[in-house]
Amino acid sequence: MISDEDRERVRAATDLVQLVQETVELRPRGQEFWGCCPFHGEKTPSFHIIPATQVWHCFGCGEGGDVFSYVMKRENLTFPDAIRYLADRAGIEIADDAPTARRGTKRTRIIDVCEETCAFYHTMLMRGKDGRGRTYFASRGLGSDICQRYRLGFAPGRGALVAHLSSKGFTPREMVDANVAIRRDRGNLADRFYERVMFPIFDEQGRCIAFGGRIMGAGEPKYLNTAETPVFHKKRNLYGFNWAKEHIVAANEAIVVEGYTDAIACWEAGIKNVVATLGTALTEHHVKTLTRFAKRIVYLFDGDAAGQKAAERAIQFVETGSVDLRCVILPDDLDPADFLRDRGGEKLRALLDAAEPLMDFVFRKLEDRSDVSTPGGRARALEDACRLIYPLRDSYMIDTYYMQIADRLGADVDMVRQSATKVFRQVAQEEQTAKKRERNRERAQRAVSDRRGEDARPVAPAPEAMDAWEGAPVEEEPYDYVPVEAQAAPASFAPAAPSQPAAALTELERRSLAGERELVCLLASYPDSFRAFADRITEISWIDPRNETIAWAVLATPEGTPVPEVMSSVRSVCPEASKLVSAGTIDATSAHPTETNIEFLLDTLELYTIRRRMRAAQARLRTDRTLSAEERRDMTIKATQDAARVRELERAVEGVADPFRTLGS
């Protein structure tokens, strides 16, 4: 039993603010400290500590208490174990006559098992008869000095670890709780790791709490990690944090990689502020842990597609605290260890210094994956972008993200907002359907187990049972876009094939498209009247390349060519020409002479071309951080000149009726 005196000694030696700050970012507010509650999800801080009284309370979930109740809830401990936990943390010896006192708390015993296991694996690597582990590490450039520095090991298997731990007085229950041993059939105990090189995982204090084992040849799984235990949580712990912590503080920057050897390669190259995730993507707990020590996190991804996917998943953390989340994708599909071996630490340091904001990176990759110069490619990129920002849908910054997407894709903000609403609804339906399927699958699995007995191994439900719990597919709402093959022509002239993707057109592009239709219609009817304006036609930025093809096919015919022969030439290069040049109405509805209509159309299309160019320039000035001062100056001068030309064109078309105003809407 722990005495009152020892309990109060532990209480006096523990500062509640420091304890909580291990996992929660706290900010002073008057005489108190406030932060987001670690026991329930929230974005607005409602958790506070009163340092004078060493008590805490959350106004969101209603929990509160002293330093012991906090540890009991955070670590899932009993009251006596919470006292022992804090005593061990403070280096205080307490007189405890409980039966467990001679052996320590459950957490302490698990750590003791892991520490002894780490020593055993390291001995097997350095001095064991089986030299495969030494050979493997040597092939990866990890010599004996590195193996000793990071306490690397080799797991021989065949019960060697269980026998060793038993000789040290550890019970089977303790080995299983530490997840270094498992029970086989009939209750026999066996080593969990065998014939693997071992990477011990340490907590913040440098104590071994878990292991990662890598197979040396072919086989699956490639990596095998310790399962969740009372002292190890892969979504919370980070490999190498114990070594990197002080360097992270000094640099005010944390670098995150995805593999043990990648982290070791960085440390050996002199880049010390590096940690690695443990078989998971970056989690909210990881971000909160790192932001206690640095406000800039650089996620160093492998250069393959999986690394880029990981970057996209990390978007959900861009608003966690005041973190500056950035990323680097290595070239040529290299991982950090290979990059360092081939190109050296200075090249990697240069890439890290130039790390790109995560949001900018993922939006730029959307442009690379889809040709956003075409409406069809823009539609695909728009949907992908909306899916990416779905985790941030409730953010007060959501309108800013809409604007970034619009700038990147050359779309209207209103279009992005409308598309996002539909995509968010679709993703929510998909998530609900996935959860329903998972619940039904679990029910079906339990039903099978009940029929076969509690000890039966899981089996897949019969095929006829699948239909009952797969659920209906999510109904997709179509986007209100013009089909790709109807980018220029109305849908009645070019119906979309069901398999074709949808194309997104901005309001300005739809109006330009209507103007193009009118232009080619008039051009095909009065080819000679347009020949004097060939230079102006070259300045048009066309929405539909078919309209441009028709225009140049008409102008390529000799002057005086009869209209039927002109159309024959046009159809030879554009089979859909007959439909496209019949879509205009200006010749029938306008009271102006043909020459006036021609100038009006050319002025209007030039006006739309310049406006689109100006919008693209403004977007680039906002988003492109690589622009030099001289480039920005030149773009600004060009924008000023374009603005002056816009005013001229607006005056030119003023007072002339716009008979196709509504056709593009």
XYZ file of C-alpha atoms in Angstrom:
665
model
C 0.000 0.000 0.000
C 1.328 3.434 -0.949
C 1.553 5.825 1.985
C -0.024 9.273 1.997
C 3.418 10.746 2.463
C 4.785 9.084 -0.701
C 1.689 10.099 -2.660
C 2.170 13.750 -1.696
C 5.891 13.564 -2.522
C 4.995 12.421 -6.015
C 2.355 15.118 -6.346
C 4.807 17.825 -5.279
C 7.442 16.578 -7.744
C 5.045 16.658 -10.737
C 4.144 19.842 -12.544
C 0.737 19.370 -14.148
C 1.411 21.910 -16.899
C 4.613 20.158 -17.989
C 2.911 16.777 -17.837
C 0.008 17.853 -20.019
C 2.298 19.631 -22.470
C 3.835 16.279 -23.339
C 0.792 15.627 -25.517
C -1.212 18.877 -25.638
C -0.224 22.323 -26.834
C -1.093 24.813 -24.071
C -1.242 28.581 -24.318
C -1.195 30.985 -21.333
C -4.337 33.008 -20.790
C -4.048 35.208 -17.722
C -3.044 32.996 -14.796
C -4.211 29.812 -16.523
C -3.198 27.579 -19.430
C -5.673 26.567 -22.141
C -5.612 23.979 -24.911
C -7.697 21.455 -26.822
C -8.879 18.566 -24.675
C -6.849 15.362 -25.178
C -9.850 13.212 -24.262
C -12.357 14.314 -26.890
C -12.031 15.852 -30.326
C -12.390 19.615 -30.480
C -11.013 22.557 -32.416
C -11.791 25.344 -29.949
C -9.811 25.047 -26.670
C -12.022 24.230 -23.696
C -9.430 22.405 -21.551
C -7.682 24.525 -18.919
C -5.191 24.160 -16.071
C -4.871 26.341 -12.995
C -1.166 26.119 -12.108
C -1.656 27.562 -8.608
C -3.926 24.694 -7.564
C -2.523 22.067 -10.001
C -5.995 21.060 -11.195
C -7.466 20.708 -14.690
C -10.943 20.807 -16.178
C -12.518 20.483 -19.624
C -15.667 22.511 -20.183
C -16.406 20.449 -23.302
C -16.600 16.918 -21.888
C -16.880 17.800 -18.189
C -13.815 15.793 -17.099
C -11.421 17.218 -14.519
C -9.252 16.512 -11.497
C -5.654 16.568 -10.338
C -2.390 15.218 -11.710
C -3.251 11.625 -10.744
C -6.678 11.625 -12.354
C -5.121 13.040 -15.523
C -2.568 10.227 -15.752
C -5.208 7.625 -14.905
C -7.326 8.786 -17.835
C -4.476 9.363 -20.278
C -2.645 6.110 -19.611
C -5.649 3.979 -18.584
C -4.154 3.209 -15.156
C -5.521 2.529 -11.710
C -4.910 5.091 -8.994
C -1.976 3.202 -7.393
C -0.421 2.581 -10.820
C -0.800 6.270 -11.663
C 1.204 7.145 -8.547
C 3.867 4.582 -9.461
C 3.957 5.888 -13.044
C 4.582 9.466 -11.894
C 7.049 8.327 -9.250
C 9.048 6.494 -11.896
C 8.878 9.593 -14.124
C 10.161 11.819 -11.301
C 12.800 9.350 -10.129
C 11.190 8.892 -6.719
C 11.404 5.594 -4.841
C 8.260 4.804 -2.884
C 7.712 2.284 -0.116
C 5.085 -0.060 -1.515
C 4.207 -3.292 0.232
C 1.756 -4.379 -2.458
C 2.520 -7.739 -4.088
C 3.265 -6.020 -7.372
C 5.734 -3.641 -5.763
C 8.539 -6.140 -5.881
C 7.953 -6.654 -9.574
C 6.870 -3.153 -10.602
C 3.804 -1.931 -12.459
C 2.514 -3.627 -15.572
C 3.938 -0.831 -17.707
C 7.312 -1.116 -16.004
C 7.428 -4.883 -16.485
C 6.551 -4.560 -20.192
C 9.366 -2.058 -20.631
C 11.707 -4.411 -18.742
C 10.743 -7.241 -21.106
C 11.391 -5.026 -24.137
C 14.735 -3.836 -22.797
C 15.898 -7.406 -22.150
C 14.610 -8.483 -25.568
C 16.489 -5.611 -27.204
C 19.718 -6.693 -25.498
C 19.151 -10.311 -26.584
C 18.489 -9.411 -30.240
C 21.541 -7.133 -30.295
C 23.750 -9.890 -28.904
C 22.422 -12.330 -31.522
C 23.293 -9.831 -34.254
C 26.759 -8.928 -33.056
C 27.979 -12.286 -31.720
C 25.439 -14.927 -32.785
C 26.425 -17.913 -34.932
C 23.850 -16.993 -37.583
C 25.508 -14.217 -39.606
C 22.616 -13.408 -41.957
C 21.685 -10.303 -39.988
C 25.235 -8.921 -40.167
C 25.362 -9.663 -43.883
C 22.064 -7.914 -44.513
C 22.969 -4.755 -42.592
C 26.385 -4.620 -44.284
C 24.655 -4.791 -47.686
C 22.633 -1.707 -46.698
C 25.740 0.193 -45.654
C 25.078 -0.262 -41.918
C 28.324 -1.358 -40.304
C 28.921 -2.637 -36.783
C 29.371 0.876 -35.375
C 25.934 1.907 -36.677
C 24.359 -1.318 -35.410
C 25.746 -0.601 -31.959
C 24.713 3.051 -32.044
C 21.064 2.246 -32.770
C 21.006 -1.105 -30.899
C 19.967 -3.030 -34.000
C 19.429 -6.753 -33.656
C 18.600 -10.132 -35.162
C 15.741 -12.436 -34.123
C 16.726 -16.100 -34.612
C 13.326 -17.502 -33.615
C 12.794 -21.181 -32.713
C 11.921 -20.263 -29.124
C 15.327 -18.743 -28.370
C 13.871 -15.491 -27.015
C 11.209 -17.184 -24.886
C 13.850 -19.412 -23.322
C 16.119 -16.430 -22.631
C 13.369 -14.306 -21.063
C 12.182 -17.229 -18.951
C 15.703 -17.621 -17.591
C 15.563 -13.958 -16.566
C 12.404 -14.487 -14.519
C 9.789 -13.039 -16.873
C 6.428 -14.758 -16.929
C 4.626 -15.935 -20.104
C 1.937 -13.338 -19.428
C 4.503 -10.528 -19.406
C 6.047 -11.735 -22.671
C 2.633 -11.852 -24.353
C 1.671 -8.438 -22.969
C 4.894 -6.990 -24.431
C 4.022 -8.743 -27.722
C 7.445 -10.329 -28.079
C 5.874 -13.798 -27.719
C 2.591 -15.342 -28.846
C 0.607 -18.406 -27.840
C 0.373 -21.177 -30.401
C -2.034 -24.080 -30.457
C -2.467 -25.818 -27.073
C -1.124 -22.710 -25.335
C 2.534 -23.200 -26.212
C 4.588 -20.003 -26.180
C 6.613 -19.022 -29.267
C 8.774 -16.102 -30.381
C 6.727 -13.540 -32.295
C 9.701 -12.444 -34.422
C 11.954 -14.933 -36.151
C 14.614 -14.744 -38.862
C 14.291 -10.972 -39.138
C 16.637 -8.061 -38.566
C 15.275 -5.989 -35.701
C 14.902 -2.261 -35.136
C 14.120 -1.471 -31.484
C 11.666 1.398 -30.956
C 12.225 3.709 -27.996
C 9.989 6.096 -26.100
C 10.798 9.731 -25.453
C 12.971 8.790 -22.466
C 15.006 6.328 -24.560
C 13.445 3.146 -23.131
C 12.720 0.275 -25.506
C 8.960 -0.207 -25.882
C 8.504 -2.070 -29.184
C 10.194 -3.553 -32.255
C 10.082 -3.461 -36.005
C 11.320 -6.564 -37.782
C 12.297 -6.693 -41.461
C 12.495 -9.874 -43.468
C 15.872 -10.356 -45.150
C 14.722 -12.085 -48.300
C 11.492 -12.765 -50.115
C 8.310 -13.110 -48.118
C 5.465 -11.234 -46.532
C 4.994 -9.163 -44.548
C 8.119 -7.228 -45.407
C 7.936 -5.381 -42.082
C 6.367 -6.773 -38.914
C 5.827 -4.350 -36.041
C 4.877 -4.844 -32.426
C 1.120 -4.771 -32.015
C -0.583 -2.234 -29.740
C 0.456 -2.638 -26.091
C -0.068 -0.561 -22.937
C 3.231 1.233 -23.668
C 3.285 1.300 -27.482
C 0.829 2.925 -29.890
C 1.970 3.165 -33.488
C -0.322 6.137 -34.134
C 1.354 8.046 -31.299
C 4.986 6.898 -31.209
C 7.690 7.902 -33.671
C 10.904 6.037 -34.392
C 13.978 7.928 -33.290
C 12.156 10.685 -31.423
C 14.380 10.083 -28.414
C 17.492 10.906 -30.492
C 15.976 13.641 -32.650
C 14.098 15.654 -30.015
C 16.856 18.085 -29.041
C 17.830 18.592 -32.697
C 14.197 19.308 -33.598
C 14.106 21.995 -30.916
C 17.404 23.497 -32.088
C 16.316 23.623 -35.743
C 12.666 24.484 -34.968
C 11.910 21.932 -37.658
C 10.986 18.241 -37.698
C 11.568 16.023 -40.721
C 9.376 12.936 -41.064
C 10.358 9.910 -43.145
C 8.643 6.569 -43.613
C 11.300 3.963 -42.789
C 13.802 2.990 -40.111
C 16.748 2.860 -42.502
C 15.733 6.203 -44.002
C 15.882 7.817 -40.566
C 19.225 6.199 -39.773
C 20.664 7.285 -43.137
C 19.631 10.884 -42.414
C 21.181 10.856 -38.942
C 24.427 9.429 -40.301
C 24.460 12.128 -43.002
C 24.314 14.829 -40.339
C 20.593 15.572 -40.642
C 19.618 14.885 -37.036
C 16.112 16.352 -36.692
C 14.498 13.309 -38.332
C 11.873 10.843 -37.101
C 10.039 8.017 -38.861
C 6.455 6.842 -38.758
C 5.840 3.241 -37.742
C 3.994 1.612 -40.604
C 1.248 4.237 -40.643
C 0.640 7.517 -42.380
C 1.224 10.701 -40.423
C -1.456 10.969 -37.719
C -2.923 13.816 -35.708
C -1.114 12.521 -32.609
C 2.211 12.628 -34.469
C 1.602 16.208 -35.554
C 0.626 17.285 -32.030
C 3.716 15.619 -30.582
C 6.070 17.283 -33.056
C 4.489 20.725 -32.771
C 5.354 20.733 -29.094
C 8.967 21.174 -30.208
C 8.825 22.798 -33.663
C 6.358 24.727 -35.785
C 7.662 23.506 -39.137
C 7.207 19.875 -40.185
C 8.683 18.645 -43.450
C 7.273 15.353 -44.668
C 9.972 13.667 -46.748
C 8.183 11.211 -49.015
C 9.537 8.529 -51.288
C 9.385 9.571 -54.924
C 6.923 6.861 -55.930
C 3.149 7.065 -56.272
C 2.657 5.828 -52.700
C 4.688 8.762 -51.408
C 2.539 11.204 -53.324
C -0.617 9.559 -51.966
C 0.777 9.938 -48.450
C 1.273 13.650 -49.125
C -2.368 13.975 -50.133
C -3.548 12.165 -46.990
C -1.535 14.571 -44.831
C -3.609 17.546 -46.040
C -6.038 16.997 -43.168
C -3.363 18.266 -40.734
C -2.565 21.604 -42.384
C -4.690 23.416 -39.804
C -3.445 21.559 -36.724
C -2.299 24.299 -34.388
C 0.034 26.805 -36.021
C 2.066 24.154 -37.829
C 3.797 24.970 -41.104
C 3.385 21.643 -42.892
C 5.598 21.160 -45.929
C 6.715 18.270 -48.084
C 9.489 17.074 -50.346
C 9.068 14.375 -52.961
C 12.403 12.865 -53.931
C 13.153 12.576 -57.651
C 13.528 9.380 -59.687
C 11.409 7.305 -57.264
C 14.266 7.281 -54.737
C 13.774 6.767 -51.020
C 15.814 8.944 -48.613
C 18.437 6.265 -47.927
C 19.078 5.686 -51.647
C 19.083 9.431 -52.353
C 21.676 10.049 -49.637
C 23.852 7.196 -50.889
C 23.720 8.405 -54.512
C 23.709 12.198 -54.116
C 24.766 13.053 -50.579
C 23.472 14.984 -47.609
C 24.042 18.478 -49.037
C 21.698 17.794 -51.960
C 19.043 16.503 -49.573
C 19.494 19.486 -47.268
C 18.950 21.802 -50.237
C 15.701 20.015 -51.086
C 14.532 20.266 -47.478
C 15.301 23.986 -47.333
C 13.202 24.471 -50.468
C 10.330 22.320 -49.167
C 6.997 23.245 -50.715
C 3.884 24.034 -48.660
C 1.855 20.853 -48.601
C -1.301 22.428 -50.002
C 0.589 23.959 -52.924
C 2.211 20.620 -53.689
C -0.958 18.541 -53.823
C -2.785 21.131 -55.926
C 0.154 21.301 -58.325
C 0.150 17.521 -58.647
C -3.500 17.671 -59.663
C -2.467 19.887 -62.565
C 0.273 17.412 -63.520
C -2.110 14.442 -63.496
C -4.768 16.134 -65.609
C -4.432 18.482 -68.557
C -6.192 21.485 -67.048
C -5.925 23.362 -70.338
C -8.823 21.232 -71.556
C -12.274 21.355 -69.959
C -12.314 17.574 -69.550
C -8.994 17.506 -67.721
C -10.090 20.424 -65.590
C -13.246 18.562 -64.574
C -11.227 15.572 -63.383
C -8.762 17.791 -61.522
C -11.638 19.733 -59.952
C -13.262 16.604 -58.555
C -9.898 15.336 -57.254
C -9.225 18.691 -55.583
C -12.633 18.736 -53.898
C -12.066 15.206 -52.602
C -8.699 16.274 -51.201
C -10.131 19.158 -49.186
C -13.096 17.114 -47.929
C -11.446 16.668 -44.464
C -11.238 20.494 -44.277
C -14.858 21.093 -45.300
C -15.748 22.701 -41.958
C -12.693 24.955 -41.893
C -13.085 28.712 -41.714
C -10.417 28.739 -44.448
C -12.545 26.756 -46.899
C -13.228 29.773 -49.147
C -9.477 30.365 -49.382
C -9.015 26.769 -50.532
C -11.758 27.254 -53.114
C -9.883 30.283 -54.432
C -6.600 28.357 -54.585
C -8.261 25.591 -56.582
C -9.888 28.116 -58.900
C -6.539 29.826 -59.499
C -4.776 26.541 -60.163
C -7.389 25.193 -62.549
C -8.433 28.421 -64.214
C -11.992 28.003 -62.961
C -14.549 30.292 -61.352
C -14.690 30.275 -57.556
C -18.455 29.815 -57.716
C -17.988 26.752 -59.916
C -15.511 25.280 -57.416
C -17.895 25.979 -54.537
C -20.826 24.323 -56.306
C -18.754 21.311 -57.327
C -17.355 20.957 -53.815
C -20.872 20.792 -52.360
C -21.735 17.887 -54.655
C -18.426 16.090 -54.134
C -18.606 16.482 -50.327
C -22.099 14.997 -50.350
C -20.917 12.119 -52.521
C -17.887 11.373 -50.315
C -20.083 11.446 -47.200
C -22.439 8.932 -48.828
C -19.483 6.735 -49.756
C -18.212 6.824 -46.183
C -21.638 5.918 -44.817
C -21.938 3.050 -47.275
C -18.456 1.785 -46.361
C -19.305 1.872 -42.650
C -22.578 0.066 -43.266
C -20.814 -2.627 -45.268
C -18.210 -3.046 -42.549
C -20.889 -3.372 -39.844
C -22.797 -5.912 -41.935
C -19.601 -7.820 -42.657
C -18.825 -8.004 -38.939
C -22.374 -9.189 -38.195
C -22.115 -11.837 -40.884
C -18.739 -12.927 -39.518
C -20.139 -13.214 -35.990
C -23.088 -15.205 -37.287
C -20.734 -17.661 -38.972
C -18.680 -17.922 -35.779
C -21.814 -18.572 -33.716
C -22.799 -21.420 -36.044
C -19.351 -22.994 -35.899
C -18.613 -22.301 -32.249
C -16.685 -19.637 -30.423
C -13.294 -21.185 -31.131
C -13.847 -21.447 -34.860
C -11.462 -19.526 -37.032
C -12.954 -16.635 -39.055
C -14.307 -17.749 -42.396
C -15.717 -15.761 -45.264
C -19.522 -15.673 -45.544
C -21.064 -17.792 -48.262
C -21.489 -16.038 -51.640
C -25.271 -16.069 -51.282
C -24.884 -14.128 -48.029
C -22.814 -11.426 -49.648
C -25.787 -9.748 -51.327
C -27.488 -9.258 -47.993
C -24.756 -7.083 -46.544
C -22.886 -5.504 -49.398
C -25.459 -2.710 -49.595
C -26.464 -0.619 -52.546
C -23.813 1.413 -54.350
C -23.665 5.119 -53.696
C -25.807 7.009 -56.165
C -23.688 9.523 -58.012
C -25.043 12.945 -58.885
C -23.906 14.094 -62.326
C -22.022 17.342 -62.617
C -23.645 20.168 -64.500
C -20.879 20.235 -67.104
C -20.765 20.306 -70.888
C -19.638 16.917 -72.272
C -16.111 16.805 -73.650
C -17.151 16.164 -77.225
C -19.632 19.036 -76.973
C -17.099 21.603 -75.793
C -17.943 23.772 -78.775
C -21.313 22.620 -80.001
C -24.601 22.579 -78.082
C -25.489 19.217 -76.554
C -28.217 18.721 -79.152
C -25.560 18.616 -81.880
C -23.005 16.468 -80.041
C -24.533 14.163 -77.441
C -22.079 12.880 -74.863
C -21.159 9.232 -74.858
C -21.910 7.784 -71.412
C -18.311 6.683 -70.959
C -16.853 10.121 -71.619
C -15.790 12.298 -68.671
C -17.483 15.610 -68.033
C -15.886 18.931 -68.918
C -16.000 22.047 -66.710
C -16.417 25.417 -68.401
C -16.280 28.743 -66.618
C -18.861 31.419 -67.370
C -16.280 33.348 -69.385
C -15.396 30.235 -71.378
C -19.054 29.499 -72.094
C -19.505 33.022 -73.459
C -16.320 32.649 -75.533
C -17.637 29.351 -76.828
C -20.881 30.983 -77.942
C -18.861 33.664 -79.733
C -16.773 31.050 -81.517
C -19.903 29.347 -82.793
C -21.209 32.607 -84.169
C -17.838 33.424 -85.707
C -17.395 30.155 -87.624
C -21.002 30.288 -88.795
C -20.530 33.790 -90.208
C -17.069 32.898 -91.516
C -18.370 29.936 -93.520
C -21.111 32.107 -95.063
C -18.916 35.147 -95.866
C -15.346 33.832 -96.221
C -14.067 36.722 -98.343
C -15.319 39.305 -95.848
C -13.036 37.802 -93.174
C -9.803 37.613 -95.129
C -8.815 41.143 -94.152
C -9.101 40.162 -90.471
C -6.815 37.094 -90.544
C -4.281 38.782 -88.243
C -6.944 39.433 -85.617
C -8.151 35.833 -85.800
C -4.624 34.686 -84.878
C -4.986 36.535 -81.554
C -8.024 34.517 -80.468
C -7.527 31.926 -77.728
C -9.976 29.204 -78.791
C -12.006 27.119 -76.354
C -12.830 24.417 -78.900
C -9.924 23.501 -81.216
C -12.446 22.350 -83.836
C -13.623 25.924 -84.269
C -10.038 27.034 -84.836
C -9.572 24.253 -87.398
C -12.689 25.398 -89.267
C -11.562 29.041 -89.244
C -8.169 28.302 -90.770
C -9.612 25.849 -93.264
C -11.932 28.606 -94.527
C -9.171 31.207 -94.739
C -6.880 28.726 -96.527
C -9.205 28.622 -99.545
C -8.428 31.062 -102.409
C -10.285 34.344 -102.479
C -13.471 34.095 -104.495
C -13.982 30.383 -103.789
C -17.728 29.617 -103.795
C -19.210 28.847 -100.382
C -20.104 25.181 -101.273
C -16.469 24.536 -102.211
C -15.313 26.272 -99.041
C -17.535 23.954 -96.995
C -16.191 20.933 -98.853
C -12.652 21.936 -97.861
C -13.725 22.507 -94.277
C -15.455 19.113 -93.993
C -12.313 17.402 -95.233
C -10.439 18.552 -92.106
C -13.369 18.622 -89.645
C -16.100 16.011 -90.193
C -18.429 17.772 -87.703
C -18.148 21.113 -89.516
C -21.682 21.010 -90.904
C -23.177 20.827 -87.429
C -20.802 23.352 -85.913
C -21.216 26.100 -88.511
C -25.001 25.790 -88.388
C -25.210 26.680 -84.696
C -24.976 30.461 -85.079
C -27.908 32.898 -85.116
C -26.281 36.323 -85.383
C -26.781 36.608 -89.137
C -30.519 36.004 -88.737
C -31.145 38.049 -85.586
C -28.826 41.049 -85.932
C -30.025 44.224 -87.660
C -26.432 45.347 -88.239
C -24.537 44.920 -91.515
C -22.336 41.849 -91.853
C -19.152 43.944 -91.518
C -20.400 45.349 -88.193
C -21.220 41.848 -86.932
C -17.757 40.622 -87.952
C -15.988 43.424 -86.087
C -18.287 42.971 -83.107
C -17.485 39.244 -82.904
C -13.748 39.797 -83.271
C -13.775 42.554 -80.647
C -15.815 40.404 -78.273
C -13.630 37.291 -78.671
C -10.466 39.339 -78.231
C -12.016 40.871 -75.125
C -12.755 37.415 -73.676
C -9.275 36.182 -74.639
C -7.589 39.061 -72.788
C -9.822 38.665 -69.737
C -8.945 34.986 -69.489
C -5.259 35.829 -69.899
C -5.474 38.465 -67.159
C -7.198 36.057 -64.799
C -4.520 33.423 -65.419
C -1.800 36.009 -64.746
C -3.442 37.106 -61.505
C -3.709 33.488 -60.376
C -0.052 32.870 -61.157
C 1.034 35.989 -59.288
C -0.902 34.749 -56.235
C 0.280 31.143 -56.294
C 3.653 30.870 -58.071
C 6.356 31.447 -55.455
C 9.127 30.734 -57.965
C 8.580 33.984 -59.880
C 11.476 36.408 -59.710
C 10.978 40.113 -59.058
C 11.708 40.860 -62.722
C 9.156 38.310 -63.899
C 6.545 39.770 -61.574
C 7.316 43.249 -62.876
C 6.960 42.135 -66.510
C 3.685 40.357 -65.762
C 2.336 43.437 -63.995
C 3.251 45.684 -66.935
C 1.590 43.244 -69.347
C -1.524 43.159 -67.156
C -1.671 46.969 -67.204
C -1.444 46.970 -70.998
C -4.124 44.284 -71.202
C -6.393 46.298 -68.910
C -6.074 49.306 -71.217
C -6.918 47.158 -74.239
C -9.937 45.735 -72.391
C -11.279 49.244 -71.885
C -10.847 49.977 -75.602
C -12.687 46.802 -76.599
C -15.479 47.432 -74.100
C -16.040 50.840 -75.654
C -15.980 49.294 -79.142
C -18.715 46.780 -78.391
C -20.741 49.207 -76.281
C -24.086 49.983 -77.863
C -23.910 46.983 -80.236
C -26.530 44.357 -79.394
C -25.135 41.015 -78.136
C -27.415 38.502 -79.868
C -25.565 35.491 -78.427
C -25.419 36.718 -74.836
C -27.589 33.929 -73.479
C -26.215 31.105 -75.604
C -23.217 30.518 -73.376
C -25.159 30.498 -70.119
